[in-house]
Short mmCIF file of C-alpha atoms and ligand atoms in Angstrom, two decimals:
data_model
loop_
_atom_site.label_atom_id
_atom_site.label_comp_id
_atom_site.label_asym_id
_atom_site.label_seq_id
_atom_site.Cartn_x
_atom_site.Cartn_y
_atom_site.Cartn_z
CA MET K 1 0.00 0.00 0.00
CA SER K 2 1.18 3.51 -0.75
CA ARG K 3 0.66 6.36 1.74
CA PRO K 4 -2.68 5.70 3.44
CA SER K 5 -4.06 9.16 2.69
CA GLU K 6 -7.36 7.77 1.41
CA ARG K 7 -10.01 6.69 3.89
CA ALA K 8 -10.30 3.30 2.19
CA ASP K 9 -6.59 2.70 2.85
CA ALA K 10 -7.11 3.52 6.51
CA GLN K 11 -10.01 1.07 6.59
CA LEU K 12 -7.78 -1.64 5.16
CA LEU K 13 -5.20 -1.02 7.88
CA ASP K 14 -7.97 -1.50 10.47
CA GLU K 15 -9.16 -4.74 8.91
CA ARG K 16 -5.63 -6.13 9.05
CA SER K 17 -4.94 -4.98 12.61
CA PRO K 18 -4.45 -7.77 15.19
CA LEU K 19 -6.22 -5.44 17.65
CA ALA K 20 -9.33 -4.95 15.51
CA HIS K 21 -11.41 -6.91 18.05
CA THR K 22 -10.39 -5.00 21.19
CA ARG K 23 -12.47 -1.88 20.39
CA ASP K 24 -15.53 -3.89 21.43
CA ARG K 25 -14.08 -4.10 24.91
CA PHE K 26 -14.79 -0.36 25.37
CA ARG K 27 -17.78 1.93 25.38
CA VAL K 28 -16.83 4.68 22.93
CA PRO K 29 -19.85 6.99 22.48
CA ASP K 30 -21.34 7.25 18.99
CA GLY K 31 -20.16 10.33 17.16
CA VAL K 32 -17.05 10.67 19.30
CA ILE K 33 -13.47 10.27 18.11
CA TYR K 34 -11.62 9.91 21.36
CA LEU K 35 -8.08 11.23 21.20
CA ASP K 36 -7.68 11.86 24.90
CA GLY K 37 -6.97 8.39 26.24
CA ASN K 38 -3.60 9.80 27.33
CA SER K 39 -5.54 11.86 29.88
CA LEU K 40 -8.49 9.65 30.83
CA GLY K 41 -8.98 6.29 29.15
CA ALA K 42 -12.41 5.29 27.79
CA LEU K 43 -14.76 3.11 29.83
CA PRO K 44 -14.08 -0.64 29.47
CA VAL K 45 -17.37 -2.52 29.11
CA GLY K 46 -16.76 -4.82 32.09
CA VAL K 47 -16.42 -2.02 34.63
CA PRO K 48 -20.07 -1.04 35.33
CA ASP K 49 -21.14 -4.62 36.10
CA ARG K 50 -18.11 -5.24 38.29
CA LEU K 51 -18.71 -2.08 40.27
CA ALA K 52 -22.40 -2.91 40.67
CA ARG K 53 -21.48 -6.39 41.93
CA VAL K 54 -18.88 -5.12 44.37
CA VAL K 55 -21.24 -2.46 45.72
CA GLU K 56 -24.45 -4.50 45.86
CA GLN K 57 -23.22 -7.97 46.75
CA GLU K 58 -19.77 -7.69 48.25
CA TRP K 59 -20.30 -4.48 50.19
CA GLY K 60 -24.11 -4.54 50.54
CA ASP K 61 -24.57 -8.22 51.43
CA GLY K 62 -21.09 -9.42 52.27
CA LEU K 63 -20.26 -6.42 54.46
CA ILE K 64 -16.99 -6.82 56.36
CA ARG K 65 -16.84 -10.51 55.38
CA SER K 66 -15.81 -9.47 51.86
CA TRP K 67 -12.29 -8.63 52.98
CA ASN K 68 -11.81 -12.42 53.06
CA PRO K 69 -12.67 -14.76 50.16
CA LEU K 70 -16.45 -15.43 50.00
CA PRO K 71 -17.89 -18.90 49.33
CA ASP K 72 -19.18 -17.73 45.91
CA GLY K 73 -15.64 -16.85 44.79
CA GLY K 74 -16.10 -13.10 45.31
CA GLY K 75 -14.74 -10.85 48.03
CA ASP K 76 -11.06 -11.32 48.93
CA TRP K 77 -10.60 -7.56 48.95
CA ILE K 78 -7.40 -8.03 50.91
CA GLY K 79 -5.79 -9.68 47.86
CA LEU K 80 -7.17 -7.16 45.35
CA SER K 81 -4.12 -4.94 45.15
CA LYS K 82 -1.93 -7.97 44.35
CA ARG K 83 -4.34 -9.21 41.68
CA VAL K 84 -4.28 -5.81 40.00
CA ALA K 85 -0.48 -5.69 40.25
CA ALA K 86 -0.32 -9.03 38.45
CA ARG K 87 -2.29 -7.57 35.53
CA ILE K 88 -0.10 -4.45 35.29
CA ALA K 89 3.26 -6.22 35.63
CA PRO K 90 3.50 -7.70 32.09
CA LEU K 91 2.63 -4.31 30.60
CA ILE K 92 5.70 -2.72 32.22
CA GLY K 93 8.08 -5.66 31.83
CA ALA K 94 8.08 -6.51 35.52
CA ASP K 95 7.48 -9.40 37.89
CA PRO K 96 4.11 -9.10 39.71
CA ALA K 97 5.87 -9.60 43.04
CA ASP K 98 7.63 -6.26 42.58
CA VAL K 99 4.56 -4.09 41.89
CA HIS K 100 2.43 -2.28 44.48
CA VAL K 101 -0.90 -0.62 43.58
CA GLY K 102 -2.88 1.65 45.84
CA ASP K 103 -1.86 5.29 46.31
CA SER K 104 -2.17 8.32 44.03
CA THR K 105 0.69 8.98 41.61
CA SER K 106 1.83 12.02 43.58
CA VAL K 107 1.92 10.10 46.87
CA SER K 108 3.71 7.19 45.15
CA LEU K 109 6.29 9.64 43.79
CA PHE K 110 6.83 11.00 47.30
CA LYS K 111 7.36 7.54 48.77
CA ALA K 112 9.72 6.48 45.98
CA ILE K 113 11.82 9.66 46.01
CA VAL K 114 12.26 9.56 49.79
CA ALA K 115 13.21 5.87 49.63
CA ALA K 116 15.71 6.53 46.82
CA ALA K 117 17.31 9.44 48.67
CA ARG K 118 17.70 7.27 51.77
CA LEU K 119 19.44 4.59 49.70
CA ARG K 120 22.20 7.10 48.84
CA PRO K 121 22.74 8.92 52.17
CA ASP K 122 26.16 10.25 51.16
CA ARG K 123 24.70 12.04 48.10
CA ARG K 124 22.76 15.29 48.56
CA VAL K 125 21.25 16.10 45.15
CA LEU K 126 18.00 15.16 43.42
CA VAL K 127 17.93 15.80 39.66
CA VAL K 128 14.65 16.59 37.92
CA GLU K 129 13.85 17.67 34.41
CA PRO K 130 12.26 21.16 34.17
CA THR K 131 9.60 20.23 31.61
CA THR K 132 8.45 17.19 33.58
CA PHE K 133 4.82 16.98 34.70
CA PRO K 134 4.49 19.61 37.45
CA THR K 135 3.62 17.21 40.25
CA ASP K 136 6.93 15.38 39.76
CA GLY K 137 8.89 18.60 40.22
CA TYR K 138 6.73 19.80 43.10
CA VAL K 139 7.05 16.50 44.98
CA ALA K 140 10.81 16.35 44.40
CA ALA K 141 11.12 19.92 45.72
CA GLY K 142 9.04 18.93 48.76
CA VAL K 143 11.28 15.94 49.46
CA ALA K 144 14.42 18.07 49.01
CA ASP K 145 13.01 20.52 51.53
CA LEU K 146 12.04 17.79 53.98
CA LEU K 147 15.37 15.97 53.86
CA GLY K 148 17.61 19.01 53.39
CA LEU K 149 18.71 18.03 49.88
CA GLU K 150 19.47 20.14 46.81
CA LEU K 151 17.12 20.09 43.81
CA ARG K 152 18.97 20.37 40.51
CA TRP K 153 17.25 20.91 37.15
CA CYS K 154 18.77 19.07 34.18
CA ASP K 155 18.74 19.77 30.46
CA PRO K 156 15.97 17.62 28.92
CA ALA K 157 18.21 17.13 25.88
CA ASP K 158 20.90 15.50 28.03
CA PRO K 159 19.71 14.62 31.56
CA LEU K 160 22.85 12.63 32.35
CA ALA K 161 25.02 15.74 32.04
CA ALA K 162 23.59 16.87 35.40
CA VAL K 163 24.41 13.59 37.14
CA ASP K 164 27.69 13.66 39.07
CA GLU K 165 29.01 12.03 42.27
CA ASP K 166 26.69 14.20 44.42
CA VAL K 167 23.50 12.93 42.82
CA ALA K 168 21.37 10.41 44.69
CA LEU K 169 18.50 10.23 42.20
CA LEU K 170 17.63 11.20 38.66
CA ALA K 171 13.80 11.38 38.42
CA LEU K 172 12.45 11.45 34.86
CA THR K 173 9.14 11.08 33.07
CA HIS K 174 9.57 8.43 30.39
CA VAL K 175 7.17 10.05 27.88
CA ASP K 176 6.79 13.83 28.06
CA PHE K 177 3.21 14.90 28.76
CA ARG K 178 3.33 17.90 26.42
CA THR K 179 5.34 16.71 23.42
CA GLY K 180 5.07 12.92 23.59
CA ALA K 181 8.89 12.68 23.35
CA MET K 182 10.23 9.48 24.91
CA PHE K 183 13.52 9.07 26.76
CA ASP K 184 15.86 6.12 26.17
CA LEU K 185 14.97 4.31 29.41
CA PRO K 186 17.63 1.55 29.28
CA GLY K 187 20.38 3.90 28.07
CA ILE K 188 19.74 6.62 30.67
CA THR K 189 19.33 4.03 33.44
CA ALA K 190 22.72 2.51 32.56
CA GLY K 191 24.33 5.96 32.34
CA ALA K 192 23.01 6.98 35.77
CA HIS K 193 24.16 3.70 37.30
CA ALA K 194 27.65 4.27 35.88
CA ARG K 195 27.65 7.53 37.86
CA GLY K 196 26.44 5.81 41.04
CA ALA K 197 22.96 7.38 40.98
CA LEU K 198 19.53 5.77 41.07
CA VAL K 199 16.83 6.51 38.50
CA GLN K 200 13.12 6.80 39.05
CA TRP K 201 10.82 6.66 36.04
CA ASP K 202 7.35 8.19 35.87
CA LEU K 203 5.43 5.89 33.51
CA CYS K 204 2.10 7.75 33.43
CA HIS K 205 2.27 8.23 29.66
CA SER K 206 3.89 4.86 28.94
CA ALA K 207 2.07 2.05 30.74
CA GLY K 208 -0.34 0.32 28.38
CA ALA K 209 0.91 2.05 25.25
CA VAL K 210 4.68 1.67 24.87
CA PRO K 211 7.11 -1.07 25.92
CA VAL K 212 8.83 -0.21 29.17
CA GLY K 213 10.95 -3.25 30.05
CA LEU K 214 11.79 -2.28 33.66
CA SER K 215 13.43 -5.61 34.59
CA ASP K 216 15.43 -5.89 31.37
CA ALA K 217 16.72 -2.33 31.85
CA ASP K 218 17.56 -3.10 35.51
CA ALA K 219 15.81 0.17 36.41
CA ASP K 220 15.55 1.17 40.08
CA LEU K 221 12.09 2.56 40.84
CA ALA K 222 9.06 3.44 38.74
CA VAL K 223 5.66 4.98 39.35
CA GLY K 224 2.71 5.34 37.01
CA CYS K 225 -0.95 6.25 36.97
CA THR K 226 -3.65 3.89 35.77
CA TYR K 227 -6.33 6.27 34.49
CA LYS K 228 -4.71 7.01 31.11
CA TYR K 229 -3.82 4.11 28.78
CA LEU K 230 -4.77 1.56 31.48
CA ASN K 231 -8.35 2.91 31.54
CA GLY K 232 -8.89 2.50 35.30
CA GLY K 233 -11.25 5.49 35.59
CA PRO K 234 -10.92 9.01 36.99
CA GLY K 235 -8.46 9.09 39.89
CA SER K 236 -7.79 5.33 39.81
CA PRO K 237 -4.86 4.26 42.02
CA ALA K 238 -1.27 4.38 40.81
CA PHE K 239 1.36 1.63 40.75
CA THR K 240 4.90 1.57 42.09
CA TRP K 241 7.64 -0.81 41.00
CA VAL K 242 10.79 -1.38 43.02
CA ASN K 243 13.67 -3.44 41.69
CA PRO K 244 13.95 -6.57 43.88
CA ARG K 245 17.66 -5.84 44.29
CA LEU K 246 16.66 -2.72 46.32
CA GLN K 247 13.63 -4.01 48.24
CA ALA K 248 15.44 -5.27 51.34
CA ASP K 249 17.03 -1.85 51.96
CA ALA K 250 14.54 0.61 50.44
CA ARG K 251 12.37 2.27 53.10
CA GLN K 252 9.36 4.31 52.10
CA PRO K 253 8.30 6.96 54.63
CA ILE K 254 4.55 6.34 55.11
CA THR K 255 4.89 3.36 57.43
CA GLY K 256 1.23 2.54 57.85
CA TRP K 257 -0.28 -0.63 59.22
CA MET K 258 -0.98 -2.20 55.82
CA GLY K 259 2.75 -2.24 55.11
CA HIS K 260 3.42 -4.00 58.41
CA ALA K 261 4.71 -7.57 58.36
CA SER K 262 1.62 -8.66 60.28
CA PRO K 263 -1.13 -5.98 60.22
CA PHE K 264 -3.68 -7.91 62.25
CA ALA K 265 -1.22 -8.68 65.03
CA MET K 266 -1.89 -5.05 65.95
CA ALA K 267 1.62 -4.75 67.35
CA ARG K 268 2.83 -1.47 68.84
CA ASP K 269 5.98 -1.19 66.76
CA TYR K 270 6.31 -1.07 63.01
CA GLU K 271 7.96 -4.02 61.32
CA PRO K 272 8.08 -3.73 57.53
CA ALA K 273 6.45 -6.46 55.48
CA GLY K 274 8.94 -8.24 53.26
CA GLY K 275 9.42 -7.30 49.61
CA ILE K 276 6.97 -4.96 47.95
CA GLY K 277 4.46 -5.46 50.81
CA HIS K 278 6.22 -2.69 52.74
CA TRP K 279 5.04 -0.16 50.09
CA ALA K 280 1.44 -0.37 51.24
CA SER K 281 0.42 2.25 53.79
CA GLY K 282 -3.30 2.30 54.60
CA THR K 283 -6.47 0.47 53.60
CA HIS K 284 -6.60 0.30 49.82
CA PRO K 285 -9.46 1.85 47.82
CA VAL K 286 -11.55 -1.23 47.10
CA LEU K 287 -14.07 0.36 44.71
CA ALA K 288 -11.39 2.06 42.64
CA LEU K 289 -9.23 -1.06 42.57
CA SER K 290 -12.21 -3.18 41.54
CA ALA K 291 -12.89 -0.87 38.60
CA LEU K 292 -9.23 -1.01 37.63
CA ASP K 293 -9.14 -4.79 37.89
CA ALA K 294 -12.11 -5.07 35.53
CA ALA K 295 -10.63 -2.43 33.20
CA LEU K 296 -7.38 -4.35 32.85
CA GLU K 297 -9.29 -7.34 31.47
CA ALA K 298 -9.32 -5.34 28.22
CA PHE K 299 -5.62 -6.22 27.85
CA GLU K 300 -6.20 -9.98 27.97
CA GLY K 301 -4.48 -11.75 25.06
CA VAL K 302 -2.79 -8.54 23.93
CA THR K 303 0.99 -8.22 23.84
CA VAL K 304 3.00 -5.06 24.46
CA GLU K 305 4.50 -5.52 20.99
CA GLN K 306 1.03 -5.48 19.42
CA LEU K 307 0.15 -2.33 21.34
CA ARG K 308 3.33 -0.60 20.22
CA ALA K 309 2.94 -1.57 16.55
CA ALA K 310 -0.67 -0.34 16.51
CA SER K 311 0.21 2.87 18.34
CA LEU K 312 3.03 3.72 15.94
CA SER K 313 0.84 2.99 12.95
CA LEU K 314 -1.82 5.40 14.27
CA THR K 315 0.60 8.19 15.18
CA ASP K 316 2.44 7.74 11.86
CA LEU K 317 -0.84 8.19 10.00
CA PHE K 318 -1.80 11.30 11.97
CA LEU K 319 1.62 12.84 11.36
CA GLU K 320 1.47 12.01 7.64
CA LEU K 321 -1.97 13.54 7.27
CA LEU K 322 -0.93 16.66 9.21
CA ASP K 323 2.09 17.03 6.92
CA GLU K 324 0.06 16.44 3.80
CA ARG K 325 -3.15 18.33 4.48
CA CYS K 326 -2.56 20.87 7.24
CA VAL K 327 1.00 22.17 7.62
CA PRO K 328 1.35 23.38 3.98
CA ARG K 329 -1.85 25.48 4.29
CA TRP K 330 -1.46 26.57 7.91
CA PRO K 331 2.30 26.77 8.56
CA GLU K 332 1.72 28.12 12.07
CA ILE K 333 1.11 24.46 13.05
CA GLU K 334 4.39 23.29 14.56
CA VAL K 335 4.53 19.57 15.28
CA VAL K 336 6.55 19.03 18.46
CA THR K 337 6.37 15.22 18.65
CA PRO K 338 9.50 13.37 17.49
CA ARG K 339 9.27 11.62 14.09
CA ASP K 340 11.76 9.00 15.19
CA HIS K 341 9.88 5.93 16.45
CA ALA K 342 12.48 5.35 19.15
CA ARG K 343 11.74 8.81 20.59
CA ARG K 344 7.95 8.86 20.25
CA GLY K 345 5.34 7.83 22.83
CA SER K 346 1.70 7.31 21.88
CA GLN K 347 0.58 10.90 21.31
CA VAL K 348 1.06 13.63 18.75
CA SER K 349 1.18 17.29 19.77
CA PHE K 350 1.52 20.53 17.91
CA ARG K 351 1.91 24.16 18.85
CA HIS K 352 -0.52 26.68 17.46
CA PRO K 353 -1.20 30.31 18.44
CA ASP K 354 -4.88 29.36 18.98
CA ALA K 355 -4.33 25.84 20.26
CA TYR K 356 -7.00 26.18 22.96
CA GLY K 357 -9.64 27.35 20.46
CA LEU K 358 -8.64 24.60 18.03
CA VAL K 359 -9.09 21.91 20.66
CA GLN K 360 -12.44 23.35 21.74
CA ALA K 361 -13.70 23.63 18.15
CA LEU K 362 -12.70 19.99 17.57
CA ILE K 363 -14.47 18.92 20.77
CA ALA K 364 -17.60 20.70 19.51
CA ARG K 365 -17.38 18.36 16.51
CA GLY K 366 -16.92 15.26 18.69
CA VAL K 367 -13.14 15.00 18.24
CA ILE K 368 -11.81 15.03 21.79
CA GLY K 369 -8.21 16.01 22.44
CA ASP K 370 -6.84 18.44 24.98
CA PHE K 371 -4.82 21.61 25.43
CA ARG K 372 -1.69 22.16 27.50
CA ASP K 373 -0.27 25.52 28.41
CA ALA K 374 3.38 25.95 27.44
CA GLY K 375 4.21 29.18 29.27
CA ALA K 376 5.58 31.89 26.98
CA GLU K 377 5.49 29.62 23.91
CA PRO K 378 2.36 28.97 21.82
CA GLY K 379 0.10 26.46 23.55
CA ILE K 380 -0.02 22.79 22.68
CA ALA K 381 -2.88 20.77 21.19
CA ARG K 382 -2.43 17.14 22.31
CA PHE K 383 -3.86 14.03 20.73
CA GLY K 384 -3.46 10.64 22.38
CA PHE K 385 -3.74 7.36 20.48
CA THR K 386 -4.96 4.41 22.51
CA PRO K 387 -4.29 1.34 20.40
CA LEU K 388 -6.98 -0.79 22.04
CA TYR K 389 -9.93 1.27 20.80
CA LEU K 390 -8.74 3.75 18.21
CA ARG K 391 -8.92 2.96 14.50
CA HIS K 392 -7.09 4.36 11.49
CA VAL K 393 -10.41 5.60 10.09
CA ASP K 394 -10.85 7.63 13.29
CA VAL K 395 -7.49 9.26 12.64
CA HIS K 396 -8.50 9.99 9.08
CA ASP K 397 -11.84 11.48 10.11
CA ALA K 398 -10.22 13.53 12.89
CA VAL K 399 -7.95 15.21 10.35
CA ASP K 400 -10.97 15.92 8.11
CA HIS K 401 -12.52 17.73 11.10
CA LEU K 402 -9.29 19.61 11.80
CA VAL K 403 -9.15 20.84 8.20
CA ALA K 404 -12.80 21.92 8.40
CA VAL K 405 -12.19 23.79 11.68
CA LEU K 406 -9.23 25.66 10.19
CA GLU K 407 -10.98 26.40 6.90
CA GLY K 408 -14.05 27.72 8.72
CA GLU K 409 -11.96 29.51 11.35
CA GLU K 410 -14.15 27.82 13.94
CA HIS K 411 -11.31 28.02 16.45
CA LEU K 412 -11.59 31.83 16.49
CA ASP K 413 -15.10 31.68 17.97
CA PRO K 414 -15.16 34.22 20.86
CA ALA K 415 -16.73 31.51 23.03
CA TYR K 416 -13.24 30.01 23.28
CA ALA K 417 -11.60 33.23 24.47
CA SER K 418 -11.84 32.19 28.13
CA ARG K 419 -10.65 28.79 29.25
CA ASN K 420 -12.50 26.09 31.20
CA PRO K 421 -11.03 25.23 34.62
CA VAL K 422 -9.76 21.93 33.15
CA THR K 423 -8.22 22.33 29.71
C1 LIG W 501 3.59 12.36 33.99
C2 LIG W 501 2.53 12.55 35.02
N1 LIG W 501 2.81 12.35 36.32
C3 LIG W 501 1.85 12.52 37.29
C4 LIG W 501 0.56 12.87 36.94
C5 LIG W 501 -0.53 13.10 37.95
O1 LIG W 501 -0.37 12.64 39.22
P1 LIG W 501 -1.68 12.31 40.12
O2 LIG W 501 -2.22 11.00 39.61
O3 LIG W 501 -1.18 12.25 41.50
O4 LIG W 501 -2.66 13.41 39.90
C6 LIG W 501 0.23 13.05 35.59
C7 LIG W 501 -1.16 13.43 35.23
O5 LIG W 501 -1.53 13.69 34.14
C8 LIG W 501 1.23 12.90 34.63
O6 LIG W 501 0.96 13.10 33.33
#
């Protein structure tokens, strides 16, 4: 096939896709082209029934008994976090025994950064990348303040240049939330290790869309949310991975009873549970974890390689159509996502002087992406490509809508002059 600039070509790509069947595992509203799965994933079809069952039967009828396994096979809330961890582990190239699920991403970052700093007590610097997602920088600054460490900003083009013998931890986001640019996780991990530092990866924009390979890379710590490509629902709990080589010595700071070696012994003094068990703090959010558990069923029978191939095919098509149909006519569109597959996550972003209006005008047509402020630079229109439910024809149709918006100057509608609280 030549360049798939015709809709029929896009349709052919969908027919041949090994993931053609997984769209049925989601509820994508009619008339919507959903390009925001990098912010909040679509609703997997199994979630409503699971939540109803957990609420009505396990909570309503089972009451406190549901913390233990029930005779009908339900309940066992106490093991829920581990069951969810087992579903996430293959998607990040990890062993289930090394994954904890239960806190928010920001809290997980806090626990991991404190633990990492304590593992390198003779080193006084935390290195963070200035364009990272704000919470990562804010939490690192909070930890630096708490432990009396120095926060050092690195050059995103060469994070290792900031890593010297004073650095305890290099904390990076694997895929940049604005541009979709992806760091070389194994290469940077190895480079930091050669300098004696640990590396913590934020996988919010990676898990469920791009291969991560934490064990193969011998990474140190990783944290990621589950409400984007993992489709766990708004505010679903985050995961933390700790390399087993560090688990015996790593100490996270929120030493709650659920991370105790024997919570129901109700002992006075804290004794950490072995392995990843120590990373739990309090009672886990059963409803949210149940939704996430059901959501992750959408990945059954799907390999990370299939996800990556489908994601690249979708982002390639969007980039090609932008180049062919939009950039020549509206040169103010500046694509900021890397063309190189090795450097690209699962989203495509471009700057535009009216990026907010463009995104809003597209949403009015049912094409949902989002806008991210970029400070003094023109804002960014972001489009995420979730390989489980997005088709090539959707990409094709989305670009048709974009052309129509630009031709009709719909993005200049004064209604878009003031921004919604969430952009
Ligand atoms: C890279 C990254 N880290 C962290 C977060 C958010 O953290 P939390 O789940 O605590 O709100 C996001 C949210 O979009 C993100 O993109």
